[in-house]
Tab-separated table of C-alpha atoms and ligand atoms in Angstrom:
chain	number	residue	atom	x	y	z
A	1140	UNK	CA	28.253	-17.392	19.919
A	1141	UNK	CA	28.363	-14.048	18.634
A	1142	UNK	CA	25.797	-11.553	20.482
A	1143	UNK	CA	23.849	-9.335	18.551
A	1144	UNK	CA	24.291	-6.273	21.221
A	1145	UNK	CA	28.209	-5.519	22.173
A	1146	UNK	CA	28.281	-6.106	26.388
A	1147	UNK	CA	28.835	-2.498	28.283
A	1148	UNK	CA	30.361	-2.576	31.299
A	1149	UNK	CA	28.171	-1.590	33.908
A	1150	UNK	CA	29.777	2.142	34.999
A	1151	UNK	CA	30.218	2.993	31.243
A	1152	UNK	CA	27.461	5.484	29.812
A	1153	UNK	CA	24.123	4.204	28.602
A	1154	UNK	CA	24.474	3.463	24.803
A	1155	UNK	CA	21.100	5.321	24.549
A	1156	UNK	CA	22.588	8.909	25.137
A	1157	UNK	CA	20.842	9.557	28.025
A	1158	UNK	CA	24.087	10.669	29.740
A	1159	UNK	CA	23.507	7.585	33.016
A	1160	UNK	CA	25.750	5.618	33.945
A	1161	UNK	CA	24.406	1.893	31.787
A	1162	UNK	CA	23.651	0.369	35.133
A	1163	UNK	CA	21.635	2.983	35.827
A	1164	UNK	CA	19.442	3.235	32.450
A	1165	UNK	CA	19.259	0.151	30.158
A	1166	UNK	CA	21.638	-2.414	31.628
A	1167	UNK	CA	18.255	-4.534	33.069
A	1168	UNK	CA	16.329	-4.050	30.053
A	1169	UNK	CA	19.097	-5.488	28.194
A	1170	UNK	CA	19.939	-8.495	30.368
A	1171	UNK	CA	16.337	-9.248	29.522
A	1172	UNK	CA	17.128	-9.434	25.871
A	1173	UNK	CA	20.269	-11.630	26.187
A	1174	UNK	CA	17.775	-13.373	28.035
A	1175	UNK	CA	15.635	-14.088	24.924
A	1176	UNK	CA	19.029	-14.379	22.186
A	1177	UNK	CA	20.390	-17.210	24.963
A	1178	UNK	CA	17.262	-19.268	24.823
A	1179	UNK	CA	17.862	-19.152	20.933
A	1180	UNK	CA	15.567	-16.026	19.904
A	1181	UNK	CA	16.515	-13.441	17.560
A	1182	UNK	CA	16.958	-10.141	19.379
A	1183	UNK	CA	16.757	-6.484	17.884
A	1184	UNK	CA	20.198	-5.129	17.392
A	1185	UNK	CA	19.846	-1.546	19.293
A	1186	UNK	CA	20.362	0.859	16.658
A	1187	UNK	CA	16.693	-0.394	15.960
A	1188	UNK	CA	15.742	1.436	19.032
A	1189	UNK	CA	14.389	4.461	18.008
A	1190	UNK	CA	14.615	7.591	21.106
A	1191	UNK	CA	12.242	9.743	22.531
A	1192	UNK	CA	13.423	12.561	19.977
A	1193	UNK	CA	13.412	10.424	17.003
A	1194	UNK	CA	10.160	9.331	17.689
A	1195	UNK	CA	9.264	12.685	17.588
A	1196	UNK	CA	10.684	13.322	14.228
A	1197	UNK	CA	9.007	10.307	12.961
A	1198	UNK	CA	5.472	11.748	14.342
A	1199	UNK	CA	6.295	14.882	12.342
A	1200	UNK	CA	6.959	13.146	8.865
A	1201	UNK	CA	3.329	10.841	9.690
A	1202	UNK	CA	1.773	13.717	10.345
A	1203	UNK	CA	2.472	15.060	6.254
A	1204	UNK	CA	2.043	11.355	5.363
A	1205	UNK	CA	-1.176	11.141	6.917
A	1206	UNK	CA	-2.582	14.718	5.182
A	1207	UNK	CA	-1.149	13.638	1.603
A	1208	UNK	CA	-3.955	10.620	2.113
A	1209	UNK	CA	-6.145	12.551	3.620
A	1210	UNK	CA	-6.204	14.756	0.828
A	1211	UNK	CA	-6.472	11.877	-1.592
A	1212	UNK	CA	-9.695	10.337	0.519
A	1213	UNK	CA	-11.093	13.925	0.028
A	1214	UNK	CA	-10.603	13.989	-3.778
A	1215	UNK	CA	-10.554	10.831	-4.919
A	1216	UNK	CA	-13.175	10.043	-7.748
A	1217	UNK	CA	-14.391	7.989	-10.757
A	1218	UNK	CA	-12.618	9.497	-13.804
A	1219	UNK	CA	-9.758	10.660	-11.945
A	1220	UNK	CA	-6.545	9.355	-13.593
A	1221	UNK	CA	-3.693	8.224	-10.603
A	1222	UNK	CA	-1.456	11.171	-11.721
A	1223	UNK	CA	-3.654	13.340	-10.551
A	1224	UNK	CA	-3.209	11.095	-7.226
A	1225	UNK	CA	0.426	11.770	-7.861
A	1226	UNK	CA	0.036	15.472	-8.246
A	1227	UNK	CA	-1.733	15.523	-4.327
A	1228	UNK	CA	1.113	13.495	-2.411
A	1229	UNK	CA	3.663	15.585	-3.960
A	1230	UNK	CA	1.648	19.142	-3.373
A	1231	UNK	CA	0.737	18.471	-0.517
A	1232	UNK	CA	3.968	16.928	0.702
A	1233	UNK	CA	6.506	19.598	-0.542
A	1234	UNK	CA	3.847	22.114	0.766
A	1235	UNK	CA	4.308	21.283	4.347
A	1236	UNK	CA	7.923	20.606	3.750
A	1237	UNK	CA	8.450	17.206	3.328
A	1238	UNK	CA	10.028	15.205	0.482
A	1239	UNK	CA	8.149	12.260	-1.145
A	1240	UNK	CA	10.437	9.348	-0.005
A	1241	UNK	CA	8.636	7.470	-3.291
A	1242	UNK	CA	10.445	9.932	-6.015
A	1243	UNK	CA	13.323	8.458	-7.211
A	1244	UNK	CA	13.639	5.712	-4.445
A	1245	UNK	CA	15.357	3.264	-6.303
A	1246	UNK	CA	14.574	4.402	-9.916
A	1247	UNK	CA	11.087	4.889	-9.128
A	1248	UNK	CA	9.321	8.294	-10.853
A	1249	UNK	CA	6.477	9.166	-8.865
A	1250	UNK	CA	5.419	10.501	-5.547
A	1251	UNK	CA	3.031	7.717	-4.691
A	1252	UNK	CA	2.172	4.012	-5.664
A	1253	UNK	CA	-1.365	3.637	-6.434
A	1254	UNK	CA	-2.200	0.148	-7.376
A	1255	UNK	CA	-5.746	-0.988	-8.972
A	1256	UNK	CA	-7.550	-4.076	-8.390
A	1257	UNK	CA	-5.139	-6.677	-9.281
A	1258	UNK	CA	-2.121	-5.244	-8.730
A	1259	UNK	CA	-0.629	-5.653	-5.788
A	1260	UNK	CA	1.828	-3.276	-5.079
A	1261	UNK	CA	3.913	-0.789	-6.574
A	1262	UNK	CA	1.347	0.595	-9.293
A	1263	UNK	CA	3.025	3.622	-11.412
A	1264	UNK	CA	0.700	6.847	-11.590
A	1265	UNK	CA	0.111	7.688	-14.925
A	1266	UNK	CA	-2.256	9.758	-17.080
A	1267	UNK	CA	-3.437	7.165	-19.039
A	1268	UNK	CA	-4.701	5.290	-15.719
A	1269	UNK	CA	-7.893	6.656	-15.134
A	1270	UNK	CA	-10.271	5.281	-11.934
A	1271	UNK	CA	-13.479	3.180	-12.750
A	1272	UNK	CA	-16.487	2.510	-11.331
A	1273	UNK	CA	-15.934	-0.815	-9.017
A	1274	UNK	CA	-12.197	-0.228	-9.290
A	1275	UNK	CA	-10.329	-0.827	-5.466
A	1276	UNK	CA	-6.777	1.337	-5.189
A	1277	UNK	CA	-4.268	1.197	-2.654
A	1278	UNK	CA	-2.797	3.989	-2.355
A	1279	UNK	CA	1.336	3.905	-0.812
A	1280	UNK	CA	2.249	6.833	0.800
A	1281	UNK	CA	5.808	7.559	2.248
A	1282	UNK	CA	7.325	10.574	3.535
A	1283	UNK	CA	10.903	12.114	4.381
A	1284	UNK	CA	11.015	14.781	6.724
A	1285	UNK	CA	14.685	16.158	8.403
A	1286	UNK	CA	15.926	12.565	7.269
A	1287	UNK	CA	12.783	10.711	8.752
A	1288	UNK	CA	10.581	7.706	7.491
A	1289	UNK	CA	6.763	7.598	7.614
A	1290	UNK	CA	5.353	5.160	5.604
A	1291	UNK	CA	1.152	4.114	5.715
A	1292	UNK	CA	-1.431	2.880	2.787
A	1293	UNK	CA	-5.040	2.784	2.296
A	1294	UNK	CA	-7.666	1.259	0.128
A	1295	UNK	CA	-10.299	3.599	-1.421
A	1296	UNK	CA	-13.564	2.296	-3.489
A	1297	UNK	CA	-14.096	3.969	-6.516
A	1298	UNK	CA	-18.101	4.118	-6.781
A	1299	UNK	CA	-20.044	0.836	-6.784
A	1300	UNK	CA	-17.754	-1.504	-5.879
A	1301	UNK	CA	-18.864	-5.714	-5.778
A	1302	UNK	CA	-19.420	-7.240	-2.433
A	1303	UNK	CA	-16.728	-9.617	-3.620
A	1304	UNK	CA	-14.458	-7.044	-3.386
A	1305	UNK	CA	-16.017	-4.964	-0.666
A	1306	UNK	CA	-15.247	-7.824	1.590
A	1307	UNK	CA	-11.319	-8.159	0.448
A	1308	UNK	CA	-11.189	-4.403	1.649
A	1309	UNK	CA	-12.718	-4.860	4.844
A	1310	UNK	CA	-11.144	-8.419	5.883
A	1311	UNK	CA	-7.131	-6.860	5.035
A	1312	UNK	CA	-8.513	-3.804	7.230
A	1313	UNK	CA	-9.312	-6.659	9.408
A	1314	UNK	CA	-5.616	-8.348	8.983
A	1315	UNK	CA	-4.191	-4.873	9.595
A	1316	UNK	CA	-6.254	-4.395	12.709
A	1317	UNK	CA	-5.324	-7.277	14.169
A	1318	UNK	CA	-1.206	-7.179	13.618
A	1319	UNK	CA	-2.297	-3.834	15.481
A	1320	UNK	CA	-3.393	-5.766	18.442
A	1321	UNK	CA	-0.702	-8.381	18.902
A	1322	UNK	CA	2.181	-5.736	18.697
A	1323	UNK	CA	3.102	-6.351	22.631
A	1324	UNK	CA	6.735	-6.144	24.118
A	1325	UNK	CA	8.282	-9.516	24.470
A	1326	UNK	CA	6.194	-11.437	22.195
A	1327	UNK	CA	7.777	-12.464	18.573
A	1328	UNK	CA	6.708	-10.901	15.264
A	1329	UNK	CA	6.147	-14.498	13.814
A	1330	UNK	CA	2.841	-14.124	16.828
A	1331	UNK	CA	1.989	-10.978	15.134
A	1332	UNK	CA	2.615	-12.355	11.511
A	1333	UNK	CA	0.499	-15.609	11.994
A	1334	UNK	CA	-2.472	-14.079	13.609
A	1335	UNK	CA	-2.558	-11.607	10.834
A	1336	UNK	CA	-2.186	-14.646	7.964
A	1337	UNK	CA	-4.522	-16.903	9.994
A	1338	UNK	CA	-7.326	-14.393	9.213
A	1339	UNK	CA	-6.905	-14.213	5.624
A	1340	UNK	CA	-7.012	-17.784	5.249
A	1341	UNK	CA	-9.919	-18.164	7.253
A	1342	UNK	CA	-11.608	-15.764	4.500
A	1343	UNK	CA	-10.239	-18.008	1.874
A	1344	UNK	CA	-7.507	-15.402	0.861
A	1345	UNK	CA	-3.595	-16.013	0.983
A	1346	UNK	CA	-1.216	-13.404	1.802
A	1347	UNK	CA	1.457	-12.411	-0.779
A	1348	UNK	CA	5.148	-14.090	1.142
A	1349	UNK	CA	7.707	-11.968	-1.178
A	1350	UNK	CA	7.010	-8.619	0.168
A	1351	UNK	CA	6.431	-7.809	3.516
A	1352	UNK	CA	6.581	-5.216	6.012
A	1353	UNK	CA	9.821	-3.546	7.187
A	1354	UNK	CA	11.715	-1.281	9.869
A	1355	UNK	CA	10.988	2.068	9.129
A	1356	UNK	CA	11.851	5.959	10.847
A	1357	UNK	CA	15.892	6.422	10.516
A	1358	UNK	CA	15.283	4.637	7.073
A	1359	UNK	CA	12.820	3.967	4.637
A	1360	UNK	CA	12.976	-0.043	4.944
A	1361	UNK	CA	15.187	-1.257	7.784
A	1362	UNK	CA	15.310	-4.409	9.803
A	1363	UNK	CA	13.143	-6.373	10.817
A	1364	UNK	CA	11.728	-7.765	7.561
A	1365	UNK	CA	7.991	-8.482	8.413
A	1366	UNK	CA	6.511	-11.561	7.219
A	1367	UNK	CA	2.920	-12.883	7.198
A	1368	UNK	CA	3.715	-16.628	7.020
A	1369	UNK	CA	5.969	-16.566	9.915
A	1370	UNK	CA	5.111	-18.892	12.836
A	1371	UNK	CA	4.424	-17.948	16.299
A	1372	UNK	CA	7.312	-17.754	19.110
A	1373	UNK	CA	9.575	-17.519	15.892
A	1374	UNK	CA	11.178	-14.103	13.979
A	1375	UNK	CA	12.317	-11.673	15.850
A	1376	UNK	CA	11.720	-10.235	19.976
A	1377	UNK	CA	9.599	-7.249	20.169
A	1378	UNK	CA	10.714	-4.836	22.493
A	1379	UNK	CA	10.080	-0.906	23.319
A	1380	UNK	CA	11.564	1.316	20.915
A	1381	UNK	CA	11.040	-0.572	17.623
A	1382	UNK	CA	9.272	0.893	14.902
A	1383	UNK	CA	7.819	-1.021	11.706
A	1384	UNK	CA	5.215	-1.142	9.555
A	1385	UNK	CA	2.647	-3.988	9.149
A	1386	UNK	CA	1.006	-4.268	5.390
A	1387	UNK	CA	-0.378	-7.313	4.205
A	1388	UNK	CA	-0.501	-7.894	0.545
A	1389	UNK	CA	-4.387	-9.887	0.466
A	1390	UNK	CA	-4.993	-11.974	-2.644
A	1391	UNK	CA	-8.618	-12.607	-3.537
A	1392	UNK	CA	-6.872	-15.935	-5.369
A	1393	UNK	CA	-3.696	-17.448	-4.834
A	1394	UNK	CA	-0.797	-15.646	-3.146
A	1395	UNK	CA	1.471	-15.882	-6.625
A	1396	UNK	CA	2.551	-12.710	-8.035
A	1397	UNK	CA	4.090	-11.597	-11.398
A	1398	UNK	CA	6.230	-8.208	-11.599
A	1399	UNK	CA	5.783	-6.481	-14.776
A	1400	UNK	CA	9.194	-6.620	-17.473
A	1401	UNK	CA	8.250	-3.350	-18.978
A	1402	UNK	CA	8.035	-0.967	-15.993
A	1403	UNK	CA	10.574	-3.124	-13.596
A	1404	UNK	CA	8.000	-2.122	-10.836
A	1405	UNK	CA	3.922	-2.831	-11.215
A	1406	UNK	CA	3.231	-6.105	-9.395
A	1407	UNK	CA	0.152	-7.943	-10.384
A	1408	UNK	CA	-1.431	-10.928	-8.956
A	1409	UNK	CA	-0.678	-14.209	-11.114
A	1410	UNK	CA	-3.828	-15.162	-11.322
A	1411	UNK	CA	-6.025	-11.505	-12.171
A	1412	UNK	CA	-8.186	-11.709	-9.142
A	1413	UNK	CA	-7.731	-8.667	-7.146
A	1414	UNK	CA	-5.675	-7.811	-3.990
A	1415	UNK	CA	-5.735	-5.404	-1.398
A	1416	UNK	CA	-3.603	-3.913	1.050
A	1417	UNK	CA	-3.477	-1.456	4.433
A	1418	UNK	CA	-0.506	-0.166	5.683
A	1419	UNK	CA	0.539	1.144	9.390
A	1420	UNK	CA	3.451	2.360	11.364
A	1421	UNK	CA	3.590	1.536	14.789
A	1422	UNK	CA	5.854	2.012	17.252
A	1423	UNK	CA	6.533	-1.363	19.613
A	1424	UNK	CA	6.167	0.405	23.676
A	1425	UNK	CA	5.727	-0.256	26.984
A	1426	UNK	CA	2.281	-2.035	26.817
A	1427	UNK	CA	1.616	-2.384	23.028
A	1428	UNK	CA	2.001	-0.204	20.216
A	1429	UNK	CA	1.245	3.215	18.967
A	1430	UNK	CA	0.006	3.521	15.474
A	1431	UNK	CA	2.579	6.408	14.486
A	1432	UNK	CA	0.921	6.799	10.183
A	1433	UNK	CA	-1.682	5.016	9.167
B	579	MF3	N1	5.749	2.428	0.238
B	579	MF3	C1	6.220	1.110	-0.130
B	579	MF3	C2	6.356	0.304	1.142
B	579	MF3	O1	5.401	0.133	1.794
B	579	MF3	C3	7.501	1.194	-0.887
B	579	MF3	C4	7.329	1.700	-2.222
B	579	MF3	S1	8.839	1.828	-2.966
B	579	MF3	C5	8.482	2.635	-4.384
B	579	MF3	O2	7.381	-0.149	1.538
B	579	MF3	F1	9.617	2.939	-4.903
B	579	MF3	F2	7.766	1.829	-5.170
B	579	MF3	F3	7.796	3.699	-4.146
B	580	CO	CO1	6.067	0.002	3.650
């Protein structure tokens, strides 16, 4: 069997550049893990593991990604068209030196993805998209910062929005809030994952099962993959140091999805019904998690 974390020998220094001897520093804490990958589990490779210090570079790239949507909560409106969304994140982002991680990221040419009612993800800012009354819109915020990840979304409700709809907002909050609270050391992300599914369905939504969640701080999207129709005691070990975002796609309808030809990106629900989605960085530690941009 091939392990996922090379063995150290026990006088050798600490993989984690903390300058003690491995025996001395993380030699238990991985014997634990082996532990786990022995009895069959998948285990976090360590480069996961973010440090003290690059949590602390992560913090500062949340902390821009959090004011670009604060910003946006503050001006959002009816009549607003979602480049002048656009125009915030990246103002605001360049302004306290970040970069949008959004611009360019794969071909993509905004700063932001703000997707309306029934799209589900990855909605282009435009000029010609203009906010309604009753609309819902995600909008996916990322930032760079010194060559760190921050990634969070939230739902705004553009004037009088239906109840219908009111309650898809609050229940994914809901979702969101829960993954939050199941984040624990030593427990499996399929735990996390179900609980968060299990709650949509009991609102008679489905969760989209194409895109998930991901690994996020050194990169934009790094391992694990986070899925919502995992099972519990399955996917992989939680443990200190890991840092990922949970962000449930929530389909009024059925969980099918269409991605548009034209643009390559917009994804819309198959149906039309509307979706919504909330998105959080946390950081896996000691005794749960810290939300690091939400
Ligand atoms: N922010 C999205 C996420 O949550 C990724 C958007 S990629 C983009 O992972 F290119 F569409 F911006
Ligand atoms: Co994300």
């Amino acid at each position: 069997m091939k392990l996922t974390n090379p063995k150290l020998d026990r006088n050798d220094p600490c993989w984690c550049g903390s300058g003690k001897k491995y025996k001395k520093c993380h030699m238990a804490f991985d014997e634990k893990i082996l532990g786990y990958e022995l009895a069959g589990h998948i285990v976090p490779r360590r480069d996961m593991l973010k440090s003290a210090a690059q949590v602390e570079k992560i913090k500062a790239s949340a902390k821009i990604n959090m004011a670009c949507l604060d910003a946006v909560a503050d001006a959002i409106h009816v009549g607003m068209s979602t480049e002048e969304i656009d125009q915030i994140v990246y103002d605001t982002t360049v302004r306290m030196g970040g970069v949008p991680a959004c611009l360019h990221y794969e071909g993509f040419p905004k700063s932001v993805c703000t997707s309306i009612n029934d799209v589900v993800c990855h909605g282009i800012p435009s000029d010609d998209v203009i906010l309604k009354d009753g609309d819902i819109v995600n909008v996916d915020c990322s930032t760079i910062l010194d060559g760190y990840f921050s990634d969070s979304s939230r739902m705004f409700m553009i004037g009088d929005v239906n109840p219908e709809k009111k309650k898809l907002v609050s229940v994914t909050k809901e979702c969101v809030d829960i993954g939050i609270k199941m984040v624990k050391p030593w427990t499996f992300m399929g735990d996390m994952g179900n609980a968060v599914n299990q709650h949509a369905i009991a609102n008679g939504y489905q969760i989209v099962r194409e895109i998930g969640g991901h690994g996020c701080g050194v990169e934009f999207h790094e391992d694990p993959w986070v899925s919502y129709t995992s099972k519990p005691g399955e996917e992989m070990l939680m443990v200190p140091g890991m840092c990922f975002t949970i962000e449930p796609m929530v389909n009024m309808g059925s969980c099918e999805i269409t991605e548009d030809e034209e643009d390559g990106w917009t994804v819309r629900t198959a149906d039309g019904k509307p979706s919504a989605q909330w998105e959080v960085q946390v950081l896996v530690t000691e005794t749960g998690c810290d939300v690091l941009s939400w």
